Amino acid sequence: MLRFSAIVLALVFAAAAYAQEFKVNFGLSNGDPNAPIEVEADSLSVDQATGNAVFTGNVIITQSDMSFRAALVEVTYLTEDTGIAKLTGSGGVALQSGNDTAQAETAVYDVESGLIHMTGNVSLAQRGNTITAQRMTVNTANSTAELHGRVRTVLQPAAN
């Protein structure tokens, strides 16, 4: 009985730790933050004071094997040249790489670091499994993702 109780306690503590943070692979391959970024949208406006651009309506951004979709994306440029510092998507964001798809309310892609921070009702679908959380950070350099805050998953058993 003592052994059974110890196993149950170990499972409870493991589940509690698991519910706060979870790491998974994301996407096909290591991304290249220096690869060209292509943007398509219904409209574009540029703030002359800041030089930042705002794309609205069916925004689709692609870089290497990754696509980033949102209703609105603000592009913040580096101050010293015309390179992109970050992309901020809102109005429902979808990120796809290979067969992996993530959705959230907002996302910020820091191009230099290769990190994508997704927040608000995050959902990640991989090979029939679904993981939900409050926040997710995707590292495009090593194709991994970390999920934080009330992580919940539904795992499909392997077929025989």
Coordinates of C-alpha atoms in Angstrom, one line a residue:
M1 CA 0.0 0.0 0.0
L2 CA 2.9 2.4 0.8
R3 CA 4.4 1.7 -2.6
F4 CA 1.1 2.5 -4.3
S5 CA 0.7 5.8 -2.4
A6 CA 4.3 6.8 -3.3
I7 CA 3.5 6.1 -7.0
V8 CA 0.3 8.1 -6.8
L9 CA 2.1 11.0 -5.2
A10 CA 4.8 11.0 -7.8
L11 CA 2.2 11.1 -10.5
V12 CA 0.4 14.0 -8.9
F13 CA 3.6 16.0 -8.5
A14 CA 4.6 15.2 -12.1
A15 CA 1.2 16.3 -13.4
A16 CA 1.4 19.6 -11.4
A17 CA 4.8 20.3 -12.9
Y18 CA 3.6 19.3 -16.3
A19 CA 0.6 21.6 -16.1
Q20 CA 2.8 24.7 -15.8
E21 CA 5.3 24.2 -18.6
F22 CA 5.6 21.8 -21.5
K23 CA 8.3 21.5 -24.2
V24 CA 7.7 20.1 -27.7
N25 CA 9.3 20.1 -31.2
F26 CA 7.6 22.5 -33.6
G27 CA 7.9 22.4 -37.4
L28 CA 9.9 20.7 -40.0
S29 CA 13.4 22.0 -39.7
N30 CA 15.6 24.7 -38.2
G31 CA 14.5 28.1 -39.4
D32 CA 16.7 30.8 -40.9
P33 CA 16.0 34.2 -39.4
N34 CA 18.0 35.7 -42.3
A35 CA 15.7 34.1 -44.9
P36 CA 13.5 36.6 -46.8
I37 CA 10.1 37.5 -45.3
E38 CA 7.2 37.8 -47.7
V39 CA 4.0 39.6 -46.7
E40 CA 0.6 39.5 -48.4
A41 CA -2.4 41.5 -47.2
D42 CA -5.6 43.3 -48.3
S43 CA -4.1 46.7 -47.3
L44 CA -1.0 48.4 -46.1
S45 CA -0.5 51.7 -44.3
V46 CA 2.9 53.3 -43.3
D47 CA 3.4 55.6 -40.3
Q48 CA 5.8 58.2 -41.7
A49 CA 6.9 59.3 -38.2
T50 CA 8.0 55.9 -37.1
G51 CA 8.5 54.2 -40.5
N52 CA 6.5 51.2 -39.2
A53 CA 4.0 49.4 -41.5
V54 CA 0.6 48.0 -40.6
F55 CA -0.8 45.2 -42.8
T56 CA -4.5 44.5 -42.5
G57 CA -7.0 41.9 -43.8
N58 CA -6.0 38.3 -44.5
V59 CA -2.3 38.9 -43.7
I60 CA -0.1 36.0 -44.7
I61 CA 3.6 36.1 -43.9
T62 CA 6.0 33.4 -45.0
Q63 CA 9.6 32.8 -44.1
S64 CA 11.3 29.5 -45.1
D65 CA 8.9 26.7 -44.3
M66 CA 6.9 28.8 -41.8
S67 CA 3.7 30.8 -42.4
F68 CA 2.2 33.4 -40.0
R69 CA -1.4 34.5 -40.6
A70 CA -3.4 37.2 -38.8
A71 CA -6.1 39.8 -39.3
L72 CA -3.6 42.6 -38.5
V73 CA 0.2 42.7 -38.4
E74 CA 2.4 45.6 -37.5
V75 CA 6.0 45.5 -38.8
T76 CA 8.6 47.3 -36.6
Y77 CA 11.8 48.1 -38.5
L78 CA 15.3 48.3 -37.1
T79 CA 16.4 51.9 -36.6
E80 CA 19.8 51.6 -38.2
D81 CA 18.6 50.1 -41.5
T82 CA 15.6 48.7 -43.3
G83 CA 15.7 45.3 -41.7
I84 CA 12.7 44.0 -39.7
A85 CA 13.0 44.0 -35.9
K86 CA 9.6 42.4 -35.1
L87 CA 6.2 41.4 -36.4
T88 CA 3.2 41.8 -34.1
G89 CA 0.1 39.9 -35.1
S90 CA -3.4 40.3 -33.6
G91 CA -7.0 39.5 -34.3
G92 CA -6.4 35.8 -34.3
V93 CA -3.0 34.4 -35.3
A94 CA -2.2 31.1 -36.9
L95 CA 1.4 29.8 -37.2
Q96 CA 2.2 26.8 -39.4
S97 CA 5.4 24.8 -40.0
G98 CA 5.1 21.4 -41.7
N99 CA 2.1 19.6 -40.2
D100 CA 2.3 21.6 -36.9
T101 CA -0.2 24.4 -36.4
A102 CA -0.5 26.8 -33.5
Q103 CA -3.2 29.4 -32.9
A104 CA -3.5 32.3 -30.4
E105 CA -5.1 35.7 -30.0
T106 CA -1.8 37.6 -30.5
A107 CA 1.8 36.8 -31.5
V108 CA 5.1 38.7 -31.6
Y109 CA 7.9 37.5 -33.8
D110 CA 11.3 38.8 -32.8
V111 CA 13.1 38.3 -36.0
E112 CA 16.7 38.7 -34.7
S113 CA 16.3 36.1 -31.9
G114 CA 14.0 33.9 -33.9
L115 CA 11.5 33.7 -31.1
I116 CA 7.7 33.9 -31.6
H117 CA 5.7 34.7 -28.4
M118 CA 2.1 33.7 -28.7
T119 CA -0.5 34.6 -26.0
G120 CA -4.2 34.2 -25.4
N121 CA -5.9 30.9 -25.8
V122 CA -3.0 29.1 -27.4
S123 CA -3.7 25.9 -29.1
L124 CA -1.1 23.6 -30.7
A125 CA -2.0 20.7 -33.0
Q126 CA 0.6 18.0 -33.8
R127 CA 0.0 14.6 -35.4
G128 CA -3.5 14.4 -34.0
N129 CA -2.6 15.6 -30.5
T130 CA -3.7 19.0 -29.2
I131 CA -2.1 21.1 -26.5
T132 CA -3.6 24.2 -25.0
A133 CA -2.0 26.9 -22.8
Q134 CA -2.0 30.6 -22.0
R135 CA 1.4 31.3 -23.6
M136 CA 3.7 29.6 -26.1
T137 CA 7.2 30.5 -27.2
V138 CA 8.4 29.0 -30.5
N139 CA 12.2 29.0 -31.2
T140 CA 12.6 29.0 -35.0
A141 CA 16.3 28.4 -34.7
N142 CA 15.9 24.9 -33.2
S143 CA 12.3 24.1 -34.0
T144 CA 11.1 23.8 -30.4
A145 CA 8.2 25.3 -28.5
E146 CA 7.6 25.9 -24.8
L147 CA 4.0 26.2 -23.5
H148 CA 3.3 27.9 -20.2
G149 CA 0.3 28.5 -17.9
R150 CA -2.4 25.9 -17.4
V151 CA -1.1 23.5 -20.0
R152 CA -3.6 20.9 -21.1
T153 CA -3.1 18.1 -23.6
V154 CA -5.1 15.4 -25.3
L155 CA -2.9 12.6 -26.5
Q156 CA -4.1 10.1 -29.1
P157 CA -2.9 6.5 -28.4
A158 CA -0.7 4.9 -31.1
A159 CA -2.5 2.6 -33.6
N160 CA -1.5 -1.1 -33.4

